[in-house]
PDB file of C-alpha atoms in Angstrom:
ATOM      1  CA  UNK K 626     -17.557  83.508  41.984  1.00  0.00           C
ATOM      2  CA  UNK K 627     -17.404  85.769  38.956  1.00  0.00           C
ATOM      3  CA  UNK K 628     -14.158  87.312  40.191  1.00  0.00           C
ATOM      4  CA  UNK K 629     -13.045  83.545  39.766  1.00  0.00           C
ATOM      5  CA  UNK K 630     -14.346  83.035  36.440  1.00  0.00           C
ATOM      6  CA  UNK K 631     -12.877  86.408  34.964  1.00  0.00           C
ATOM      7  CA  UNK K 632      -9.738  85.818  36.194  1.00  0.00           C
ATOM      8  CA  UNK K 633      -8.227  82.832  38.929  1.00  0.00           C
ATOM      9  CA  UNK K 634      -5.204  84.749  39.818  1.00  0.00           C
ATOM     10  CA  UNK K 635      -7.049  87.689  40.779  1.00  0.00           C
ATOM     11  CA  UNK K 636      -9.187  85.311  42.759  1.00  0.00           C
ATOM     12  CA  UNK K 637      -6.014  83.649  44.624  1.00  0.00           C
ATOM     13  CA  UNK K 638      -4.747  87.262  45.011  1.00  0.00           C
ATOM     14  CA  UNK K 639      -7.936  88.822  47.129  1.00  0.00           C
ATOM     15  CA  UNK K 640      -9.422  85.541  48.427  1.00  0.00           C
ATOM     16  CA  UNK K 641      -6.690  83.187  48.872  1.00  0.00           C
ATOM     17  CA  UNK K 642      -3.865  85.088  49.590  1.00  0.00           C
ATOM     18  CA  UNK K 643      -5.763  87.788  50.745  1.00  0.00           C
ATOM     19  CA  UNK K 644      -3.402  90.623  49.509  1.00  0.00           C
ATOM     20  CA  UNK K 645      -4.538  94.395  50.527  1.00  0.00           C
ATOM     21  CA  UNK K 646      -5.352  97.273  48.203  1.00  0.00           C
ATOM     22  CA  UNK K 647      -6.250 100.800  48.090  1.00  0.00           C
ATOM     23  CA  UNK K 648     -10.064 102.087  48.285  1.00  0.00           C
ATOM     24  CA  UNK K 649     -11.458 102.567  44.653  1.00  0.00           C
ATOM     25  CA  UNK K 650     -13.275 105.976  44.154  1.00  0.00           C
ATOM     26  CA  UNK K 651     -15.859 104.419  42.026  1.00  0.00           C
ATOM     27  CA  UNK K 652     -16.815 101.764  44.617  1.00  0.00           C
ATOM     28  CA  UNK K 653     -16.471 104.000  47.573  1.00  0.00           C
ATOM     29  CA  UNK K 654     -18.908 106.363  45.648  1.00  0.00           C
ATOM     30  CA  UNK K 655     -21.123 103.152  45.169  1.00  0.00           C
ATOM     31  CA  UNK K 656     -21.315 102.608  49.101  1.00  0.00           C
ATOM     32  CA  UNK K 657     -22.061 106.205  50.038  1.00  0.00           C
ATOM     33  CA  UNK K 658     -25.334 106.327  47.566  1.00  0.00           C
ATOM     34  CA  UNK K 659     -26.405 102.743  48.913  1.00  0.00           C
ATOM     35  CA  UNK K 660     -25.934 104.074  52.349  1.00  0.00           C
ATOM     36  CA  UNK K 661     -28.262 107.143  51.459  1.00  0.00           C
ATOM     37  CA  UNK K 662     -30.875 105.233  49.450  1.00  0.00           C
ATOM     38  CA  UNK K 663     -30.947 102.907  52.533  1.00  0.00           C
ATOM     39  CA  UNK K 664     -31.283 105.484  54.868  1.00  0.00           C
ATOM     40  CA  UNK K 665     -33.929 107.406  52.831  1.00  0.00           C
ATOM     41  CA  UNK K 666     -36.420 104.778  53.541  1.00  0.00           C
ATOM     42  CA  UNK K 667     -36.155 105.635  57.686  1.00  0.00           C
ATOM     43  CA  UNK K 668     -38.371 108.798  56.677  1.00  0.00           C
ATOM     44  CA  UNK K 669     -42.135 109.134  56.425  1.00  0.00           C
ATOM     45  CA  UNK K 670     -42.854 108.429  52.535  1.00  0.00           C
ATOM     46  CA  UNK K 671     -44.066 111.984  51.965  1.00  0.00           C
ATOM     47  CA  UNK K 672     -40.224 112.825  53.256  1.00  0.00           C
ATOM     48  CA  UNK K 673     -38.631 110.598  50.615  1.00  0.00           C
ATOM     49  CA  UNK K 674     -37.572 113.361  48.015  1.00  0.00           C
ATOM     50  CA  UNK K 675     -34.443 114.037  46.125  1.00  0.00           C
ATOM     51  CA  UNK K 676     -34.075 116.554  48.392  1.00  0.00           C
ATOM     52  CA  UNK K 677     -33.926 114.978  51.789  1.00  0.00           C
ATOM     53  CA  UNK K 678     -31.828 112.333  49.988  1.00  0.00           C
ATOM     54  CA  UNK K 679     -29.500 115.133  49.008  1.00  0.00           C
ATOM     55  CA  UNK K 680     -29.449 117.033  52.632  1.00  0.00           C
ATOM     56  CA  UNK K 681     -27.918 113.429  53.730  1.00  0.00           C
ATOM     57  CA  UNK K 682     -25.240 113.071  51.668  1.00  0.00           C
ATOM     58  CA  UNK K 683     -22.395 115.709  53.949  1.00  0.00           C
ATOM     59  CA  UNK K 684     -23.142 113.241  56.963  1.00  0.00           C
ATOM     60  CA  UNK K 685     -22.782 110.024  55.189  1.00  0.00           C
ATOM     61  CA  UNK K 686     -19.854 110.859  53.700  1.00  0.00           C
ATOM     62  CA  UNK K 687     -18.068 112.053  56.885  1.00  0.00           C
ATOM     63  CA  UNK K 688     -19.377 108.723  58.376  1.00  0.00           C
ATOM     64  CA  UNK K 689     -17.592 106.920  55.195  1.00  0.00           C
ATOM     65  CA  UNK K 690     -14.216 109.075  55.821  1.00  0.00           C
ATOM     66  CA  UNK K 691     -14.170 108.345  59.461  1.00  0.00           C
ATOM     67  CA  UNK K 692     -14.417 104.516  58.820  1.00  0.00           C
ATOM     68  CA  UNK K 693     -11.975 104.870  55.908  1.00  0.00           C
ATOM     69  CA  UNK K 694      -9.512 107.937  57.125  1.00  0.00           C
ATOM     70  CA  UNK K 695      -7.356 107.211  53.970  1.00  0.00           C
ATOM     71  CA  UNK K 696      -9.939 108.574  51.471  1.00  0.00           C
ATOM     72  CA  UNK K 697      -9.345 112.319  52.862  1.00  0.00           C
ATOM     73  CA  UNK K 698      -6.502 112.208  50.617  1.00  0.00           C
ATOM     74  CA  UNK K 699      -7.989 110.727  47.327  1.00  0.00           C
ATOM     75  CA  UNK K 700     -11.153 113.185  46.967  1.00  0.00           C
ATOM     76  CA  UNK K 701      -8.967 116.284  45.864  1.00  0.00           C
ATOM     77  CA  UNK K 702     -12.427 117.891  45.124  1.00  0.00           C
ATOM     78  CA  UNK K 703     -14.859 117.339  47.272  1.00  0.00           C
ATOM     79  CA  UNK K 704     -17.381 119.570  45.469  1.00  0.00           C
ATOM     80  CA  UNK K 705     -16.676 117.539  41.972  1.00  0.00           C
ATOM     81  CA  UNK K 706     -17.633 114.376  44.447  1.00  0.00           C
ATOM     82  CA  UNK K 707     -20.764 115.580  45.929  1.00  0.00           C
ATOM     83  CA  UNK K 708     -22.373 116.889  42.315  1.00  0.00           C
ATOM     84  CA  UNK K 709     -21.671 113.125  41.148  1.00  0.00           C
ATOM     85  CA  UNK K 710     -23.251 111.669  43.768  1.00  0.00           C
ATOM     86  CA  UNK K 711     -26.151 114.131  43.456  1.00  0.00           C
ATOM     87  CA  UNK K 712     -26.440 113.431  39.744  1.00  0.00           C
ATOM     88  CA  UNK K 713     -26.890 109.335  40.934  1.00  0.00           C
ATOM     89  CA  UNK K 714     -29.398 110.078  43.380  1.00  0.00           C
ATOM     90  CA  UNK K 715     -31.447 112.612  41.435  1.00  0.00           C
ATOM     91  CA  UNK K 716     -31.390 110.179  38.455  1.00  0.00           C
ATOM     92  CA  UNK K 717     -33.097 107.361  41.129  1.00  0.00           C
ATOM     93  CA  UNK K 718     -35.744 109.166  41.643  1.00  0.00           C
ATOM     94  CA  UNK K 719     -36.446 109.282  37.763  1.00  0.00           C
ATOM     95  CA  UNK K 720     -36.595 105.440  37.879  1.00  0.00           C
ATOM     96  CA  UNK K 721     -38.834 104.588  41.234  1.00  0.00           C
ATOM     97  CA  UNK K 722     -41.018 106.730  43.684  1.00  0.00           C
ATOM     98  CA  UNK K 723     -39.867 105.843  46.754  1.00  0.00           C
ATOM     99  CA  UNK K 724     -43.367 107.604  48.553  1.00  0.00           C
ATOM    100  CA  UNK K 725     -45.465 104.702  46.578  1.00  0.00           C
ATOM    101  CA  UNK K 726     -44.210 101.718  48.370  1.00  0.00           C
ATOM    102  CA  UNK K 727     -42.312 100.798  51.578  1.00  0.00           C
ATOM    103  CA  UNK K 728     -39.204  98.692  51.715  1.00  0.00           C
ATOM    104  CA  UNK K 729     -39.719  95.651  53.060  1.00  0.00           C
ATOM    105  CA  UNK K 730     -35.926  94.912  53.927  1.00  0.00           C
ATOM    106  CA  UNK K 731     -32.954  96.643  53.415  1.00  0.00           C
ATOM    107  CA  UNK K 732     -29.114  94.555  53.344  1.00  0.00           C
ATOM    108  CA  UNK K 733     -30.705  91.820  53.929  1.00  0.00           C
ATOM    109  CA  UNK K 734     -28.183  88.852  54.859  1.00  0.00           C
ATOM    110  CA  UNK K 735     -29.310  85.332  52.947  1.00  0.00           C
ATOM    111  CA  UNK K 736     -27.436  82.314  53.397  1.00  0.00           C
ATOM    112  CA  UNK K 737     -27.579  78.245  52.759  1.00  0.00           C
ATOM    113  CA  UNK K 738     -25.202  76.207  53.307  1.00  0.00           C
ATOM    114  CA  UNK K 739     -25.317  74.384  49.800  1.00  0.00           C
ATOM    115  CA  UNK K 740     -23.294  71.316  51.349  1.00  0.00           C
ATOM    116  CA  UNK K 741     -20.582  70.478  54.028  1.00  0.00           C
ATOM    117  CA  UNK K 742     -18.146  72.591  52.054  1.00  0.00           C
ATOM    118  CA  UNK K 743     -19.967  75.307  50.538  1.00  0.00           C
ATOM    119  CA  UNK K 744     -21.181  78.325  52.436  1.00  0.00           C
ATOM    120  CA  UNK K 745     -23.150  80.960  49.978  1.00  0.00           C
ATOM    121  CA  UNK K 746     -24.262  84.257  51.475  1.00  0.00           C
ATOM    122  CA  UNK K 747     -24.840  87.529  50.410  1.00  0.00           C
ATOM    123  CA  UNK K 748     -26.282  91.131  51.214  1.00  0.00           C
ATOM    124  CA  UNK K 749     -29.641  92.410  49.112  1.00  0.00           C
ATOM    125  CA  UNK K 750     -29.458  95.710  48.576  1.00  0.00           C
ATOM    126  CA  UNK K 751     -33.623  95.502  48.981  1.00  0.00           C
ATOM    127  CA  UNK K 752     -36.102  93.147  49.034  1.00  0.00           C
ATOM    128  CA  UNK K 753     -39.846  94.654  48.667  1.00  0.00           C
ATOM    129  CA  UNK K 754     -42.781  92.474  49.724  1.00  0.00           C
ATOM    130  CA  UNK K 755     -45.959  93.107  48.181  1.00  0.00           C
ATOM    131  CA  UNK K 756     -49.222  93.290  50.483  1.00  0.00           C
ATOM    132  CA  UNK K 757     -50.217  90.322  48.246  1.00  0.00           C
ATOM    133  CA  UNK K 758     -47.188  88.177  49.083  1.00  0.00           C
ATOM    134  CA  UNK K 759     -45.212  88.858  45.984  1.00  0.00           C
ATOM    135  CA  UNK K 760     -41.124  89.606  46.221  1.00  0.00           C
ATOM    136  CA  UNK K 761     -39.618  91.677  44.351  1.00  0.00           C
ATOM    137  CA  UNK K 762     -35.392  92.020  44.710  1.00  0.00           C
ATOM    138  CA  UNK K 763     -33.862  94.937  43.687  1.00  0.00           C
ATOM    139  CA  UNK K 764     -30.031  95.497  43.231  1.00  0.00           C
ATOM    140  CA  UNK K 765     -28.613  99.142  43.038  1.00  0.00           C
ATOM    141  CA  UNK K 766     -25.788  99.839  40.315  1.00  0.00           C
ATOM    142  CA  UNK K 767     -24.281 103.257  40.342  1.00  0.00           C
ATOM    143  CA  UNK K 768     -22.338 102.258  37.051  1.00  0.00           C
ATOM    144  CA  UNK K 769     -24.370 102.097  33.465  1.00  0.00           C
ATOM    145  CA  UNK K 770     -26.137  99.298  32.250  1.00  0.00           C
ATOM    146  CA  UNK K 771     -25.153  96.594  30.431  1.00  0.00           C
ATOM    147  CA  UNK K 772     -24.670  96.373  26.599  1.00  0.00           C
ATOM    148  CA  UNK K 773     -27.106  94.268  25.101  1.00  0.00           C
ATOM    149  CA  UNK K 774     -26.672  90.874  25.107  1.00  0.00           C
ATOM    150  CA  UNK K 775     -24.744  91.117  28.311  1.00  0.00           C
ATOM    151  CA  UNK K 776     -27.545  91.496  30.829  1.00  0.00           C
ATOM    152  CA  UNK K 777     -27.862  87.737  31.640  1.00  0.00           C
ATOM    153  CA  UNK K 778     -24.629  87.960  33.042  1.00  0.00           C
ATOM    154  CA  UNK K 779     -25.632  90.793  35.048  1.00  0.00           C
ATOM    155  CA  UNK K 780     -28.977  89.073  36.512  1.00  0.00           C
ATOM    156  CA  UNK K 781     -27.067  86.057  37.469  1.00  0.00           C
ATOM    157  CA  UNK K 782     -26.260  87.880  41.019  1.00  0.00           C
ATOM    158  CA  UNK K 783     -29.809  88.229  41.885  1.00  0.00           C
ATOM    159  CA  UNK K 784     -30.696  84.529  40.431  1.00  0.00           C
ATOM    160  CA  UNK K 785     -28.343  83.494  43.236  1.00  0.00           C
ATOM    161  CA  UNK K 786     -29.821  85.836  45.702  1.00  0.00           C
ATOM    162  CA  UNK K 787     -33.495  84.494  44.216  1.00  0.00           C
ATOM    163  CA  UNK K 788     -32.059  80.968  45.008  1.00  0.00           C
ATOM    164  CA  UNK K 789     -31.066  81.902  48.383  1.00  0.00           C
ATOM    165  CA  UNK K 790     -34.371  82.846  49.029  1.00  0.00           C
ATOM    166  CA  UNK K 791     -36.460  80.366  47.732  1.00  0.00           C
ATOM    167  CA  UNK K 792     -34.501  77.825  49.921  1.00  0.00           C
ATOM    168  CA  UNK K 793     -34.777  79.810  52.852  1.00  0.00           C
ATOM    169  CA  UNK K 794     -38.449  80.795  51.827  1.00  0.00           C
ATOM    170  CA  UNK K 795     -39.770  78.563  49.758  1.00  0.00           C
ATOM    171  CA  UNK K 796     -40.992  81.327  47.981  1.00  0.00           C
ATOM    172  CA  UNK K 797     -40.223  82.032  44.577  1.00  0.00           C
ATOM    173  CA  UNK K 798     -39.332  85.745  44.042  1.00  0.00           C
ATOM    174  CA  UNK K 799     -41.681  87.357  41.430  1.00  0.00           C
ATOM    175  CA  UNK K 800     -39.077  90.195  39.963  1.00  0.00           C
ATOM    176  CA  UNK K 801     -35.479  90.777  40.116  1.00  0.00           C
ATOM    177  CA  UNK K 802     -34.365  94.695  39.054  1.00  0.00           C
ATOM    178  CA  UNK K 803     -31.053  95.772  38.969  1.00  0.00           C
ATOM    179  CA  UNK K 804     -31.133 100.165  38.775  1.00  0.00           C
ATOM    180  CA  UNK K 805     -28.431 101.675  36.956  1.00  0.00           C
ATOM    181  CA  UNK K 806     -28.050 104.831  38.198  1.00  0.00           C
ATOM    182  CA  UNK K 807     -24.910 105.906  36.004  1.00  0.00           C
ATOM    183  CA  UNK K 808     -27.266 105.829  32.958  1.00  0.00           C
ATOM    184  CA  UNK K 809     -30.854 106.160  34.485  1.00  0.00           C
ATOM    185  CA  UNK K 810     -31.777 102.039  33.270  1.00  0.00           C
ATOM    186  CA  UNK K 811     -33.333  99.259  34.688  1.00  0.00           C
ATOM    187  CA  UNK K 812     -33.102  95.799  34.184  1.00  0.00           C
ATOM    188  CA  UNK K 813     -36.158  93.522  34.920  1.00  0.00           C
ATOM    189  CA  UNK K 814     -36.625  89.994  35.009  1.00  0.00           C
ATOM    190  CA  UNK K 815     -39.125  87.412  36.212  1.00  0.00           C
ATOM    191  CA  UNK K 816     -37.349  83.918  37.267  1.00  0.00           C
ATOM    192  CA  UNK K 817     -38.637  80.603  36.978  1.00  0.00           C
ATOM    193  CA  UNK K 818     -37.818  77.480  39.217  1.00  0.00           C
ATOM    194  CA  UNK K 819     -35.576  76.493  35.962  1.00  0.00           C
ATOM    195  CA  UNK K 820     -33.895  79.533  36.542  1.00  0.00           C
ATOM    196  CA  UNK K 821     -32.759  78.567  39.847  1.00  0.00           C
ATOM    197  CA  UNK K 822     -31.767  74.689  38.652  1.00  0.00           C
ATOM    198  CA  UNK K 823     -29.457  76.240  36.328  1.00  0.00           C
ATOM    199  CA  UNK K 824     -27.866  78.866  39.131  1.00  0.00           C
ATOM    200  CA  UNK K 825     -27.718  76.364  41.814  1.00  0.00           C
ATOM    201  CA  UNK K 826     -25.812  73.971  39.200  1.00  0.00           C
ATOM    202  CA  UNK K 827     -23.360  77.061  37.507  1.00  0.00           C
ATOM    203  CA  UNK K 828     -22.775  77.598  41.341  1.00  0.00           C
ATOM    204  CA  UNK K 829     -22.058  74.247  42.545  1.00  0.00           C
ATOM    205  CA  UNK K 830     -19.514  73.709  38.769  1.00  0.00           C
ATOM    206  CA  UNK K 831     -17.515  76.920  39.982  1.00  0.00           C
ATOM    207  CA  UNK K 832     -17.462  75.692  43.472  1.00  0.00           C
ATOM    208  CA  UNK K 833     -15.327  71.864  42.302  1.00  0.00           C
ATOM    209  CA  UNK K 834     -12.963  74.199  39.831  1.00  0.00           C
ATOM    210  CA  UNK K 835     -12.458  76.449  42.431  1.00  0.00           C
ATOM    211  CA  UNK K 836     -11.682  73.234  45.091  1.00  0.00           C
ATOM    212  CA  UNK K 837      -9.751  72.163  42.313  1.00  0.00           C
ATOM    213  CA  UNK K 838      -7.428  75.059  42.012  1.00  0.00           C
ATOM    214  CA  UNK K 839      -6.699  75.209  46.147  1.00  0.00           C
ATOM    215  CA  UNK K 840      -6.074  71.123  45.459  1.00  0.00           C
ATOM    216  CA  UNK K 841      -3.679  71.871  42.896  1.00  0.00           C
ATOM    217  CA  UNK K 842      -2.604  75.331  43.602  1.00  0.00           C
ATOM    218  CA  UNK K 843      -3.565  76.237  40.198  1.00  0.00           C
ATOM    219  CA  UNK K 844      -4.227  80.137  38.881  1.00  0.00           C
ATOM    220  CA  UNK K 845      -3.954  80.422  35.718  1.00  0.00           C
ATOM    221  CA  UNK K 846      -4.696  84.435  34.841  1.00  0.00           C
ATOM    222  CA  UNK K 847      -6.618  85.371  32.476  1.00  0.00           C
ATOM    223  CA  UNK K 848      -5.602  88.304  30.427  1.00  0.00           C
ATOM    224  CA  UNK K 849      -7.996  90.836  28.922  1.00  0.00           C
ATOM    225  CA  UNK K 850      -8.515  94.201  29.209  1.00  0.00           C
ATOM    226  CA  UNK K 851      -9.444  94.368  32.512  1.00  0.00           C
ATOM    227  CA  UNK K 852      -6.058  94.073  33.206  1.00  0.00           C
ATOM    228  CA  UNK K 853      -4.890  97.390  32.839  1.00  0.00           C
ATOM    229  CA  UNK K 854      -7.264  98.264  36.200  1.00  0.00           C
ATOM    230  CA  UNK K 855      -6.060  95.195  37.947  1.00  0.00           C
ATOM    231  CA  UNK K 856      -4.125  96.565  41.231  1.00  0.00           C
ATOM    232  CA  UNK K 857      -2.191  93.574  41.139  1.00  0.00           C
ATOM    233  CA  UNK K 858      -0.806  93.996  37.516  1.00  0.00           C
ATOM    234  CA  UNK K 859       2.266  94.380  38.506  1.00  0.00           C
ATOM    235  CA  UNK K 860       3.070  91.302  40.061  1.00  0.00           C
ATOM    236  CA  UNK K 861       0.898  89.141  37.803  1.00  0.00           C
ATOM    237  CA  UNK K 862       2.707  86.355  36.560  1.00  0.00           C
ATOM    238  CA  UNK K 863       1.109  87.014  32.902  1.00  0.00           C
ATOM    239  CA  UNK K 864       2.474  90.134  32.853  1.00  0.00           C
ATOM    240  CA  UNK K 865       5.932  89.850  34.908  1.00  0.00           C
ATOM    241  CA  UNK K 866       7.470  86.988  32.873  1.00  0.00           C
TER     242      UNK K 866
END
């Protein structure tokens, strides 16, 4: 939905058209910490330390390059690799003591069907349920926060994930927390059944522009300065004609 909103093109070129493209480092370092802070909750909670997190991170990784042979060749140094994802994991455990509280679920699927032609689903990185009843969804970021004035945008994801929830649930979730790991941040907010009016009807507007475009074949790009990571730059009609 956002990828739509940034840019339609783009949008036509990875959902539409479904074009391929190569691995990125940063999000392929992004799965193999989720994969370990996932994992770290199997142990006993006196065994979640940065250390145990640490000892899994040679495993994972060959895991990660045996489902993905192609990023062999695109960690030149695999010792400059494992430090960064050390650094993300050690900075975790500045921001949450994983001993103090058990995970309640971890990728958890949620899905509604909104209507006969929209499908929403998603995976939650974890969703924490208090002994008293109280949710709590947290979203890990191995990037740096937001500037200010920009987290809104940011907490919309877990709004929709709160939505999904609720309908599913009928529980309202007390906190959402997105962890930035790439600058040792969190950001915390407590949504209100307004809060999920307004996402459910932002999600349903995208939704008729976006059946709009496939109606009309319509992508207008969007040019900012994104563009200059966009893998499909060079065949972007803003930048080709």
């Amino acid at each position: 939905m956002s990828e739509f909103e940034n840019c339609p093109q783009l949008y036509k070129y990875r959902v539409i058209d479904q074009l391929p493209q190569p691995p990125s480092l940063d999000a392929e370092r992004g799965t193999l910490v989720h994969t370990i802070l996932h994992d770290l909750f199997e142990n006993a909670p006196s065994d979640r330390t940065p250390q145990s997190a640490i000892e899994l991170l040679p495993s994972r990784w060959q895991a990660q390059m045996a489902a993905k042979p192609e990023l062999m060749e695109m960690v030149t140094n695999e010792k400059e690799w494992f430090d960064r994802a050390e650094s993300l994991l050690r900075t975790y455990f500045t921001l949450e003591d994983p001993q103090s509280f058990e995970a309640t679920h971890r990728e958890l699927h949620l899905e509604n069907d909104f209507s006969d032609e929209i499908y929403l689903h998603g995976y939650v990185d974890r969703l924490d349920v208090a002994p008293t009843g109280e949710v709590r969804i947290v979203d890990y970021k191995t990037g740096k926060a937001p500037k200010p004035g920009w987290e809104e945008k940011a907490l919309f994801q877990l709004r929709v994930y709160a939505l999904l929830y609720f309908k599913t649930h009928n529980v309202l979730p007390r906190l959402l927390q997105l962890i930035y790991l790439g600058d040792g941040k969190v950001v915390k907010s407590t949504p209100t059944l307004t809060d999920l009016a307004s996402t459910e009807k932002v999600l349903k507007r995208v939704a008729s522009d976006i059946f709009a475009s496939i109606e009309k074949d319509y992508w207008p790009p969007k040019p900012s300065r994104l563009c200059d990571w966009c893998y499909f730059k060079t065949i972007c009609p803003a930048h080709t004609s």
